PDB file of C-alpha atoms in Angstrom:
ATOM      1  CA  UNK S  30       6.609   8.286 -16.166  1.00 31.00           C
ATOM      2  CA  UNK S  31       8.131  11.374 -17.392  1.00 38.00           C
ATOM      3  CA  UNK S  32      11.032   9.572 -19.315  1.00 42.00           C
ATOM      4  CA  UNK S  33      10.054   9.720 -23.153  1.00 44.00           C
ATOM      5  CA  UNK S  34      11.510   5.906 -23.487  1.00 59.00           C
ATOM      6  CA  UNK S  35       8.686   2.929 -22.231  1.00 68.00           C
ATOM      7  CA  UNK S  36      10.563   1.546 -19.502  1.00 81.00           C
ATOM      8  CA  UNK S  37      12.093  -1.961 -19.594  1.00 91.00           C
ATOM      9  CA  UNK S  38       9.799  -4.030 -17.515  1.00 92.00           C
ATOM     10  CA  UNK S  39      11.697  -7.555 -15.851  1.00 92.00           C
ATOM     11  CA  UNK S  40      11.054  -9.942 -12.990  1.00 93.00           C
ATOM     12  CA  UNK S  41      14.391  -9.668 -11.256  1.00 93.00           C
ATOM     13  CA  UNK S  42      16.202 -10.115  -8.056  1.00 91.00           C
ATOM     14  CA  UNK S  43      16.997  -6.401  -6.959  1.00 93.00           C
ATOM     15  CA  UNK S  44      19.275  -5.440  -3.113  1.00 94.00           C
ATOM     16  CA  UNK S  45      17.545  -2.773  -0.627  1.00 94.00           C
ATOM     17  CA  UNK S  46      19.428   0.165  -1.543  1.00 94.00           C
ATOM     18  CA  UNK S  47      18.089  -0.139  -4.958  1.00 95.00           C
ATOM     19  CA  UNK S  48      14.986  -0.545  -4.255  1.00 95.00           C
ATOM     20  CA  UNK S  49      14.548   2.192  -1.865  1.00 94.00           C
ATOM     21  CA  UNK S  50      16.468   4.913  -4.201  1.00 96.00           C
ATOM     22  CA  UNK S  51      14.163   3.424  -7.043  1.00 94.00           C
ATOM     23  CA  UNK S  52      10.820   3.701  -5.267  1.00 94.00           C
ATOM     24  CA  UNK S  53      11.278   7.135  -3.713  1.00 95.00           C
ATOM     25  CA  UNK S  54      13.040   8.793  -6.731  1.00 95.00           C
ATOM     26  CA  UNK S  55       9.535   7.414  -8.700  1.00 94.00           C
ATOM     27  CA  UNK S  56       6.868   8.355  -5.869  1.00 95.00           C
ATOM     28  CA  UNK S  57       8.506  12.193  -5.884  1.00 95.00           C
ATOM     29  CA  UNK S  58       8.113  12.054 -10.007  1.00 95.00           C
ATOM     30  CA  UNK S  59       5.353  10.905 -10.102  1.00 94.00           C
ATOM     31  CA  UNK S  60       3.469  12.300  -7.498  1.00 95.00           C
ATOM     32  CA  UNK S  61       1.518  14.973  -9.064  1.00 95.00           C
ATOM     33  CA  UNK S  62       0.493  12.643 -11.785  1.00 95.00           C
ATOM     34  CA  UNK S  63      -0.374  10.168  -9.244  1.00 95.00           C
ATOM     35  CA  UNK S  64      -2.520  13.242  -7.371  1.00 95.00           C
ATOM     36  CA  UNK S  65      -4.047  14.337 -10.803  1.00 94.00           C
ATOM     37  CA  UNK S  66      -5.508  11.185 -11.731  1.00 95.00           C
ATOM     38  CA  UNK S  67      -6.095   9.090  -8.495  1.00 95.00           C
ATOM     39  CA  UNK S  68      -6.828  12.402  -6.208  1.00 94.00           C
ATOM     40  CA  UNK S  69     -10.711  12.810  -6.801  1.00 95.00           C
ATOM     41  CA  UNK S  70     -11.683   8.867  -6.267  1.00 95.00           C
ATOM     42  CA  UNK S  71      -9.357   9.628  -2.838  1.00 97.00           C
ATOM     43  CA  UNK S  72     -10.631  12.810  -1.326  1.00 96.00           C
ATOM     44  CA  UNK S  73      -8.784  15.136   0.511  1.00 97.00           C
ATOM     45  CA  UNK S  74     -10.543  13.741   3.921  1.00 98.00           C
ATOM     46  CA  UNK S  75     -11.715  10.332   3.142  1.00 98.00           C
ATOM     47  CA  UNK S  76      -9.997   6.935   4.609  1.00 98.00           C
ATOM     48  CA  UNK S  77     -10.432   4.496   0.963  1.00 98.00           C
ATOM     49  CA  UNK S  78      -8.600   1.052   1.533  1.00 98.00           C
ATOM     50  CA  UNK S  79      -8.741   0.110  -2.352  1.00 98.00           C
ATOM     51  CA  UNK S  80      -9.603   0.363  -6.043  1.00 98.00           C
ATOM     52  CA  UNK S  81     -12.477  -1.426  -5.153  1.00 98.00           C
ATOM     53  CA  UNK S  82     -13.734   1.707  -3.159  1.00 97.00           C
ATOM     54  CA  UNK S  83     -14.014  -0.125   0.533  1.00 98.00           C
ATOM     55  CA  UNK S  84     -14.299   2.855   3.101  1.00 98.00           C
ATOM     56  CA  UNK S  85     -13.154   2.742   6.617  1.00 98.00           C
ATOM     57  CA  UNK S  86     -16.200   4.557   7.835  1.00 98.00           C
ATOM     58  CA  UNK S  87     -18.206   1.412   6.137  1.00 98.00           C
ATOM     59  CA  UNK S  88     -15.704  -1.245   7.406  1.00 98.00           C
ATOM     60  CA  UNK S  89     -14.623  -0.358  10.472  1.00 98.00           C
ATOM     61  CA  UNK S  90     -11.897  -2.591  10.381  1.00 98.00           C
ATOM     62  CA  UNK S  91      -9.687   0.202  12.465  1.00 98.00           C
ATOM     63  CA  UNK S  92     -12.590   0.132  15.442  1.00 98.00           C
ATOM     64  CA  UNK S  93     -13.656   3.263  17.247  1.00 97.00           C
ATOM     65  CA  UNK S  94     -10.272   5.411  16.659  1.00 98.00           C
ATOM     66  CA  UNK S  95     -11.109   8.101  19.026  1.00 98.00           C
ATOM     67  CA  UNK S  96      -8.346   9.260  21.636  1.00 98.00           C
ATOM     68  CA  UNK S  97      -6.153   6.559  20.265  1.00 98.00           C
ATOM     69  CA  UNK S  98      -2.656   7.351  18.757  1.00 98.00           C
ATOM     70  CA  UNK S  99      -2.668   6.284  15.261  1.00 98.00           C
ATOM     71  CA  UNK S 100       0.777   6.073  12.954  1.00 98.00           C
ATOM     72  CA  UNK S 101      -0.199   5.947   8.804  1.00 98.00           C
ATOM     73  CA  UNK S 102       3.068   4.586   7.598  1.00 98.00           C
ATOM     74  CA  UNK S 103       3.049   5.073   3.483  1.00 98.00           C
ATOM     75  CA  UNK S 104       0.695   7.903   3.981  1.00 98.00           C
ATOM     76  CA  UNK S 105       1.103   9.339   0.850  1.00 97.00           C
ATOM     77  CA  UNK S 106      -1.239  12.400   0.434  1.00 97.00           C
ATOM     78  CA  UNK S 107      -2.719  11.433   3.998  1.00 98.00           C
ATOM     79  CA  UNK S 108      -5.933  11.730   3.260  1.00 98.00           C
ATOM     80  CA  UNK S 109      -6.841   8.367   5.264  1.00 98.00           C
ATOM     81  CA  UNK S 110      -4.917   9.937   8.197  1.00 98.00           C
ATOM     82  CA  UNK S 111      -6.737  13.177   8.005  1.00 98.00           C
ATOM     83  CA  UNK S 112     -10.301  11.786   7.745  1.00 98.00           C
ATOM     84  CA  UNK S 113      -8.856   9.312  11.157  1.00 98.00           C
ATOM     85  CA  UNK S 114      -8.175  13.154  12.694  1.00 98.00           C
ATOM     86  CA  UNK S 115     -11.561  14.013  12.086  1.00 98.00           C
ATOM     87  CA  UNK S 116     -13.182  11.084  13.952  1.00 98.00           C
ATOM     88  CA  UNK S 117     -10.913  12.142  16.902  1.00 98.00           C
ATOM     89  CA  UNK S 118      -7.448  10.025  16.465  1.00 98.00           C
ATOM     90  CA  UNK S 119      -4.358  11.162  17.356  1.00 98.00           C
ATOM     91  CA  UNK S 120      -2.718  10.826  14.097  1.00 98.00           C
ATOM     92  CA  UNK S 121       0.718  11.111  12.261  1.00 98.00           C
ATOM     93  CA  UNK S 122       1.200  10.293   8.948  1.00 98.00           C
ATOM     94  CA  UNK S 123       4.982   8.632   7.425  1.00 98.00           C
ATOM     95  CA  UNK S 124       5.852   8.361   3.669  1.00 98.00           C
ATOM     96  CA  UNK S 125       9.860   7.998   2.211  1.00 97.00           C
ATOM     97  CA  UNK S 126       8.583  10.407  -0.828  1.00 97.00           C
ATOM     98  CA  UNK S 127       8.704  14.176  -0.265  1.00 97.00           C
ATOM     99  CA  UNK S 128       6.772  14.808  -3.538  1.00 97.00           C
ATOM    100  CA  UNK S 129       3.746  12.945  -1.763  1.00 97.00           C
ATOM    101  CA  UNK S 130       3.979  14.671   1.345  1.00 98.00           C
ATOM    102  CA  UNK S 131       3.895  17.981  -0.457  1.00 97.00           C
ATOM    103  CA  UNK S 132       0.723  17.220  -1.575  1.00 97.00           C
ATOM    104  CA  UNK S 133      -0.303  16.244   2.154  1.00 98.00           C
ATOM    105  CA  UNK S 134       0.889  19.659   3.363  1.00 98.00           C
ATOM    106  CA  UNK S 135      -1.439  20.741  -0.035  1.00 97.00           C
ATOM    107  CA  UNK S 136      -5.061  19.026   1.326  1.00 97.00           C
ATOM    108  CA  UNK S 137      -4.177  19.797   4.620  1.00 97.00           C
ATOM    109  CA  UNK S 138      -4.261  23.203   3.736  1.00 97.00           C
ATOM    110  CA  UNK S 139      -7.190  22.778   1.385  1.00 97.00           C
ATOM    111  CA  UNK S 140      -9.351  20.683   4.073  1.00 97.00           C
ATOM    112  CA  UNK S 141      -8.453  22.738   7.242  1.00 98.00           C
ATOM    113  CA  UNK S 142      -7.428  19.008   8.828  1.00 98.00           C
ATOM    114  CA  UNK S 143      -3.884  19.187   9.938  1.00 96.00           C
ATOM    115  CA  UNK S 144      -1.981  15.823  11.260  1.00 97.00           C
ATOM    116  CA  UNK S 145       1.817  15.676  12.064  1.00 98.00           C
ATOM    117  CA  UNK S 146       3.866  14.298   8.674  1.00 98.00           C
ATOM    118  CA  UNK S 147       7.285  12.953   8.984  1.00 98.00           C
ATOM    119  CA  UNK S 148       9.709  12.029   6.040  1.00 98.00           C
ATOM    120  CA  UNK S 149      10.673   7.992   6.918  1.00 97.00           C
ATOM    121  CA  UNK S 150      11.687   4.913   6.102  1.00 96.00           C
ATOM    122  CA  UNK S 151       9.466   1.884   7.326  1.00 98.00           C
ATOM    123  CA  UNK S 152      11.969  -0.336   7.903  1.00 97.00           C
ATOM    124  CA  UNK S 153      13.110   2.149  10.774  1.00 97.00           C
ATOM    125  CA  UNK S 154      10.554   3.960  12.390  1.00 98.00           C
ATOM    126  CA  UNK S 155      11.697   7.034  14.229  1.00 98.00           C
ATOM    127  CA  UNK S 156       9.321   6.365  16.811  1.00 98.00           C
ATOM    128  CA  UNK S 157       9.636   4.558  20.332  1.00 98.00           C
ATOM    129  CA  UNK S 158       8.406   1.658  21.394  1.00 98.00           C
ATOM    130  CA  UNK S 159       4.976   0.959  22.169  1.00 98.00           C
ATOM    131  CA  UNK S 160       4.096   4.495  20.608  1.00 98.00           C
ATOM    132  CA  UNK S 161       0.589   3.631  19.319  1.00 98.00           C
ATOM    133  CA  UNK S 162      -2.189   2.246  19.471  1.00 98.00           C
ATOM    134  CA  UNK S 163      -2.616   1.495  16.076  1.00 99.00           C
ATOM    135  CA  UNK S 164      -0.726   1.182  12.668  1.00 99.00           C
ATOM    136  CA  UNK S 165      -2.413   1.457   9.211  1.00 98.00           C
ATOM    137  CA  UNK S 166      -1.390   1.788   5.552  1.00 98.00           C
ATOM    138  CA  UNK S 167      -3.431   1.554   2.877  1.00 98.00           C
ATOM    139  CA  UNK S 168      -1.524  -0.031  -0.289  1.00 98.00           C
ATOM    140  CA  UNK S 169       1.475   1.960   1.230  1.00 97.00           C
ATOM    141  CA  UNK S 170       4.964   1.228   2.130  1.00 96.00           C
ATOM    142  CA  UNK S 171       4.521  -3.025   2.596  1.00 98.00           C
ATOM    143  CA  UNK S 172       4.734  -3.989  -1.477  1.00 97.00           C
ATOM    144  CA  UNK S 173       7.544  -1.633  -1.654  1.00 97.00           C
ATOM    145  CA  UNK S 174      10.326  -2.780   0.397  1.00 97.00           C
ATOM    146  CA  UNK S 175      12.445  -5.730  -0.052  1.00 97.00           C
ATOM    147  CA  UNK S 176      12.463  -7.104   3.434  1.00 97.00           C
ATOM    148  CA  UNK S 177       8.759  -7.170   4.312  1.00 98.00           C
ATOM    149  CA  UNK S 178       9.264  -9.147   7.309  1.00 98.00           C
ATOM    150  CA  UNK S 179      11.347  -6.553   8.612  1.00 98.00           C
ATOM    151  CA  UNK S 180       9.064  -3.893   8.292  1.00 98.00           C
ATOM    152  CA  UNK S 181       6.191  -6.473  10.306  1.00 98.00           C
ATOM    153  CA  UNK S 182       8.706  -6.136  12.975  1.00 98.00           C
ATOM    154  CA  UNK S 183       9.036  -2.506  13.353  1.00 98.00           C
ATOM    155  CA  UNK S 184       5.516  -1.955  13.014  1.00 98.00           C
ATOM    156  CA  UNK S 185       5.160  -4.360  16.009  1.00 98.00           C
ATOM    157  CA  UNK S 186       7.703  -2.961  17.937  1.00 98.00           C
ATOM    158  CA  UNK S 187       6.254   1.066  17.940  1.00 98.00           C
ATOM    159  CA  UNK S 188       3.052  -0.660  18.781  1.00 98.00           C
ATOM    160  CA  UNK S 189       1.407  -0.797  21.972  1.00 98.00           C
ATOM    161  CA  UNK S 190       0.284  -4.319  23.587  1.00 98.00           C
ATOM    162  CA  UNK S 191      -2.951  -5.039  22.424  1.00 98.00           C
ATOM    163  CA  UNK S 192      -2.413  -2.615  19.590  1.00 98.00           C
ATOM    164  CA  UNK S 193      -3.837  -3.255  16.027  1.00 98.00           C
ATOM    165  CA  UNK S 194      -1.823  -3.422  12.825  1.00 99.00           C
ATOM    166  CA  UNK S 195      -4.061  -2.986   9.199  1.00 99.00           C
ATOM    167  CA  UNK S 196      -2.866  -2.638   5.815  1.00 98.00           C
ATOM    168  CA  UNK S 197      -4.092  -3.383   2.602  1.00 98.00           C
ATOM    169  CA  UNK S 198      -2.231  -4.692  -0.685  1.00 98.00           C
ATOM    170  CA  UNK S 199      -2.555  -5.665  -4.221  1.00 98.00           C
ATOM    171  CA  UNK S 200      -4.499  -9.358  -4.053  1.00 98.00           C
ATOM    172  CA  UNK S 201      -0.909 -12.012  -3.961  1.00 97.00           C
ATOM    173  CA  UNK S 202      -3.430 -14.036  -6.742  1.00 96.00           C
ATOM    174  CA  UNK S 203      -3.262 -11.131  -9.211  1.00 96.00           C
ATOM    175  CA  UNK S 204       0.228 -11.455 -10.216  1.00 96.00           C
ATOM    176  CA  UNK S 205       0.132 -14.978 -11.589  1.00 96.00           C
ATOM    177  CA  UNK S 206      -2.027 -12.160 -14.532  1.00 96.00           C
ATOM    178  CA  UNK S 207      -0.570  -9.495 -17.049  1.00 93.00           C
ATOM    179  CA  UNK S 208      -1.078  -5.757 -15.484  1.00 91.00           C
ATOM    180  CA  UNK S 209      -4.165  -5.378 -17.480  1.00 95.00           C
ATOM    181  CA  UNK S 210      -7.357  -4.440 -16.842  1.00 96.00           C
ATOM    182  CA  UNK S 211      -8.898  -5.769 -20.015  1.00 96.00           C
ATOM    183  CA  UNK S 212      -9.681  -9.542 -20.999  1.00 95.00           C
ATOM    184  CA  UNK S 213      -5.383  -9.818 -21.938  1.00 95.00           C
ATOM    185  CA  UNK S 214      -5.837 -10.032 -17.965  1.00 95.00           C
ATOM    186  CA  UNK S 215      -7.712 -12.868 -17.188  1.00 96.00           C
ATOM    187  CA  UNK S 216      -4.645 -15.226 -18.927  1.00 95.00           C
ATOM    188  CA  UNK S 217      -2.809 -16.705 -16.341  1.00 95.00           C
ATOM    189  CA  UNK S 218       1.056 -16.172 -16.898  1.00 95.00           C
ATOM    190  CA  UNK S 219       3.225 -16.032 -14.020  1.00 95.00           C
ATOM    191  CA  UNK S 220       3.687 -18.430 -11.316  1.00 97.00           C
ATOM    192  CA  UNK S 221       2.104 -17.860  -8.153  1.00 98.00           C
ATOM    193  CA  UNK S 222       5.619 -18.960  -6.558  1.00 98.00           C
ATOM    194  CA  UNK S 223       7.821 -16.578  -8.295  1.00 97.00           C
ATOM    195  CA  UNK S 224       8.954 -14.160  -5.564  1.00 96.00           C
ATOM    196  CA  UNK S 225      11.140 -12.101  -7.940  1.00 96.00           C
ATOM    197  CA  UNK S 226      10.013  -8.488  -7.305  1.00 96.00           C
ATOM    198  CA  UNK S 227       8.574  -6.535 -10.216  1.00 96.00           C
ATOM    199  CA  UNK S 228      11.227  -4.114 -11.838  1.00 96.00           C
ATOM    200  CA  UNK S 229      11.032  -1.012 -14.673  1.00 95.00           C
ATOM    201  CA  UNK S 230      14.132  -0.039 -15.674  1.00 95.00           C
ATOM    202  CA  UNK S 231      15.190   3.034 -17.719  1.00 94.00           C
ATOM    203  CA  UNK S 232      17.403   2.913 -21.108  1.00 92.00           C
ATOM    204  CA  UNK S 233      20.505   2.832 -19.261  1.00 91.00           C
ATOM    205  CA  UNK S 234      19.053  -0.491 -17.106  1.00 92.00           C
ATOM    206  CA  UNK S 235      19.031   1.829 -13.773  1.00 94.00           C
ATOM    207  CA  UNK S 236      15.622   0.241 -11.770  1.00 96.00           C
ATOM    208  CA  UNK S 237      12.934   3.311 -11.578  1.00 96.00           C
ATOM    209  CA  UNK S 238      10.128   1.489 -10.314  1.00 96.00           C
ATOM    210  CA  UNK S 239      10.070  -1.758  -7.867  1.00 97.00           C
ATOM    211  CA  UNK S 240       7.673  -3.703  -6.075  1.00 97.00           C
ATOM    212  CA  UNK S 241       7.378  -6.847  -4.386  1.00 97.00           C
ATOM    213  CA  UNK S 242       5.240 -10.252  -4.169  1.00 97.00           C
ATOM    214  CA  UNK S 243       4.197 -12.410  -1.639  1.00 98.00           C
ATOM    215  CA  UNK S 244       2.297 -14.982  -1.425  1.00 98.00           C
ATOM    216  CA  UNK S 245      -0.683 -14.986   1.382  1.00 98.00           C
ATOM    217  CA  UNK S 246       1.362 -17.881   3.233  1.00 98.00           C
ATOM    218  CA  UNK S 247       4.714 -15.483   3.120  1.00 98.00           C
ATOM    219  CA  UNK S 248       2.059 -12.814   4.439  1.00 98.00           C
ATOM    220  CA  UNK S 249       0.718 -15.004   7.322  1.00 98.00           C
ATOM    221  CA  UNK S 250       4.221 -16.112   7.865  1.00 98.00           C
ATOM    222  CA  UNK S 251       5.511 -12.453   8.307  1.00 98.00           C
ATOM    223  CA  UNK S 252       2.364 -10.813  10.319  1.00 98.00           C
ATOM    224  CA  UNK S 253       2.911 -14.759  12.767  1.00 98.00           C
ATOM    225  CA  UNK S 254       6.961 -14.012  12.754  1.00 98.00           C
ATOM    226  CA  UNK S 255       6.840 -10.339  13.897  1.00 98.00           C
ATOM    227  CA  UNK S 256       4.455 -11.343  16.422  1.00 98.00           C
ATOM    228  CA  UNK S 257       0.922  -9.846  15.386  1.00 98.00           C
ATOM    229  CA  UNK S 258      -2.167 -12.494  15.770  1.00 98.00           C
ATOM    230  CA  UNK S 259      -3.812 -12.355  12.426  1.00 98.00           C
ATOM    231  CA  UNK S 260      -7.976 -11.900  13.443  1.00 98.00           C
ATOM    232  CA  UNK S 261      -8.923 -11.246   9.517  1.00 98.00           C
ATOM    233  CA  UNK S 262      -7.957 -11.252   5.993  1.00 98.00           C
ATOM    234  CA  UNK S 263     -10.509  -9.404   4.284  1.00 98.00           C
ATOM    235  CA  UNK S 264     -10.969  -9.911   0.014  1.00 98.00           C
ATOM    236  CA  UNK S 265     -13.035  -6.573  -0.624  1.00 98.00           C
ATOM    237  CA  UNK S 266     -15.603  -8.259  -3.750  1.00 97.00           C
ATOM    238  CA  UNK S 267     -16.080  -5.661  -6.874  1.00 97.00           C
ATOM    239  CA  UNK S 268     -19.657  -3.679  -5.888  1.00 96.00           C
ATOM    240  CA  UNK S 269     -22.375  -3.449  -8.503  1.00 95.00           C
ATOM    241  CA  UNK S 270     -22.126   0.091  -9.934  1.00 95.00           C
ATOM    242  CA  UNK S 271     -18.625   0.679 -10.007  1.00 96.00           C
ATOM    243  CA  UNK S 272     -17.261   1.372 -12.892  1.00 96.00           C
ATOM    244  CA  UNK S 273     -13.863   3.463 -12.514  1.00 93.00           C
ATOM    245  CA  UNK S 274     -10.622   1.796 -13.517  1.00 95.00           C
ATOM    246  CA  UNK S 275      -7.758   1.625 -11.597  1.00 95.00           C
ATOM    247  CA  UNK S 276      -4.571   0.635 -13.277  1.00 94.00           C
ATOM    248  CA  UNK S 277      -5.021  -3.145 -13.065  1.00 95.00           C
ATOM    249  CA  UNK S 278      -8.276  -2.879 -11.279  1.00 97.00           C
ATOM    250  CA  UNK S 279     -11.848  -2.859 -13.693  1.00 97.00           C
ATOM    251  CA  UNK S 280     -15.238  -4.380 -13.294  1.00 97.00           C
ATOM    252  CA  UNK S 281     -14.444  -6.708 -15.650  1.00 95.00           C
ATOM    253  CA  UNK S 282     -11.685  -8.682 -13.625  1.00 96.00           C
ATOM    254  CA  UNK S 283     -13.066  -7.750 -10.035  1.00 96.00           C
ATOM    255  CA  UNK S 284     -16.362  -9.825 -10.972  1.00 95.00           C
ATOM    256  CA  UNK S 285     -13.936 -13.227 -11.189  1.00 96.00           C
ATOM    257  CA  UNK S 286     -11.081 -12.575  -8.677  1.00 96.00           C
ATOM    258  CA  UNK S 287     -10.240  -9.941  -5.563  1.00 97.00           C
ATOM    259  CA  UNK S 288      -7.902  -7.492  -6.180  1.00 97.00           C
ATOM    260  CA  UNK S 289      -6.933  -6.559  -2.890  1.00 98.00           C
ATOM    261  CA  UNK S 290      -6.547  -8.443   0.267  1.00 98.00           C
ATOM    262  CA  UNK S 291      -6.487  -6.503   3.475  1.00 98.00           C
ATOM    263  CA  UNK S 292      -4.827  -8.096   6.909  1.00 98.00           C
ATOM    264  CA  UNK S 293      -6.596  -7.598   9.935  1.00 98.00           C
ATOM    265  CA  UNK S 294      -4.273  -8.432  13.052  1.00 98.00           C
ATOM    266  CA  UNK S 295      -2.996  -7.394  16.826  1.00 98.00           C
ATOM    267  CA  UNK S 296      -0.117  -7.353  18.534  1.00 98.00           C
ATOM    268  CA  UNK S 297      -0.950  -9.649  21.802  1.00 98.00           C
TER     269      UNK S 297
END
């Protein structure tokens, strides 16, 4: 954060419009941090689905991706979307923060890979329907908004019949522990069942930071709701020789519990 005050951290009920001016006004601050210290691990033309380091050209949980159209919704820097480009997708990438998608324009320019960006809102995809083939995100857009559901049944609508729907997010287990990636996080603290999203507030109580849980039920629930068929729900395990830190993430609590999970589905 660039405020000089530690934020005031709460598990609160917060409305959309907060949410949304709280999460973008945060992901344009903080997006050269973000850049500076996450950037490297990323790659400018690389497709990573998590802190654990799972690769979409090891995975393969998109399929073969040439000739299809493919829509990154919270691309961020777009280096997922850029490295889809280079195995011959037809790609555009979608984030709500224009400090991120300056730095897309930025490796774009730095890797020679160019793929259409767009400035929008999940929840209303300025796209028509049956657009694509397939939708991705990777730890983008999904924990961020306050109707979830909502945003299941956009993606489903731009989507194609037949079409495939991927994202990954923070492991629902891992908030029942303290944001820690030392052993003060592997003390259970929070209930599983608590649905109240996760709020930092500045001195004047103004939300700066927001994101949301769900249970893997609520997920299943959503994905079956909108639609989708869920095929896979993939727990990527902590591999031997990795030692970089992510936040939350760390050897030492990726050896007991997953991190991630990663829903695999299609649109019938």
């Amino acid at each position: 954060m660039t405020d000089t005050a530690a934020p005031r951290v709460a598990r609160r009920p917060l409305g959309d419009a907060e949410t949304r001016r709280a999460n973008r006004h945060w992901w344009d601050r903080d997006a050269d941090a973000y850049q500076a210290e996450h950037g490297a691990f990323l790659g400018d033309v690389d497709f990573v689905w998590c802190p654990e380091g799972l690769r979409e050209a090891d995975a393969g949980l998109l399929g073969p991706v040439a000739g299809h159209r493919v829509l990154e919704v919270g691309c961020g820097a777009a280096s997922a979307g850029r490295w889809l480009a280079t195995q011959g997708a037809q790609v555009v990438g979608i984030d709500l923060s224009a400090g991120m998608l300056r730095h897309a324009v930025e490796a774009s320019a730095r890797s020679g890979v160019q793929v259409p960006l767009a400035q929008a809102d999940v929840l209303a995809l300025p796209f028509a329907d049956g657009a694509f083939d397939i939708v991705c995100t990777a730890f983008g857009a999904i924990p961020f908004v306050v109707d979830s559901a909502a945003a299941m049944r956009e993606v489903h609508r731009v989507l194609r019949p037949g079409g495939l729907w991927v994202f990954s997010a923070t492991h629902p287990m891992r908030w029942i522990f303290l944001d820690d990636p030392g052993e003060g996080g592997l003390l259970a603290v929070h209930s599983y069942f608590d649905r109240s999203p996760y709020v930092e507030s500045n001195e004047g109580g103004v939300p700066t930071y927001v994101e949301q849980h769900r249970t893997l039920g609520d997920r299943v629930r959503e994905l079956v709701g909108a639609g989708f068929v869920l095929r896979d729900l993939i727990e990527p395990e902590w591999p031997e020789g990795h030692t970089q830190e992510w936040g939350q993430w760390s050897p030492m609590r990726g050896r007991l519990f997953p991190g991630t999970a990663i829903f695999v589905s299609t649109k019938p």
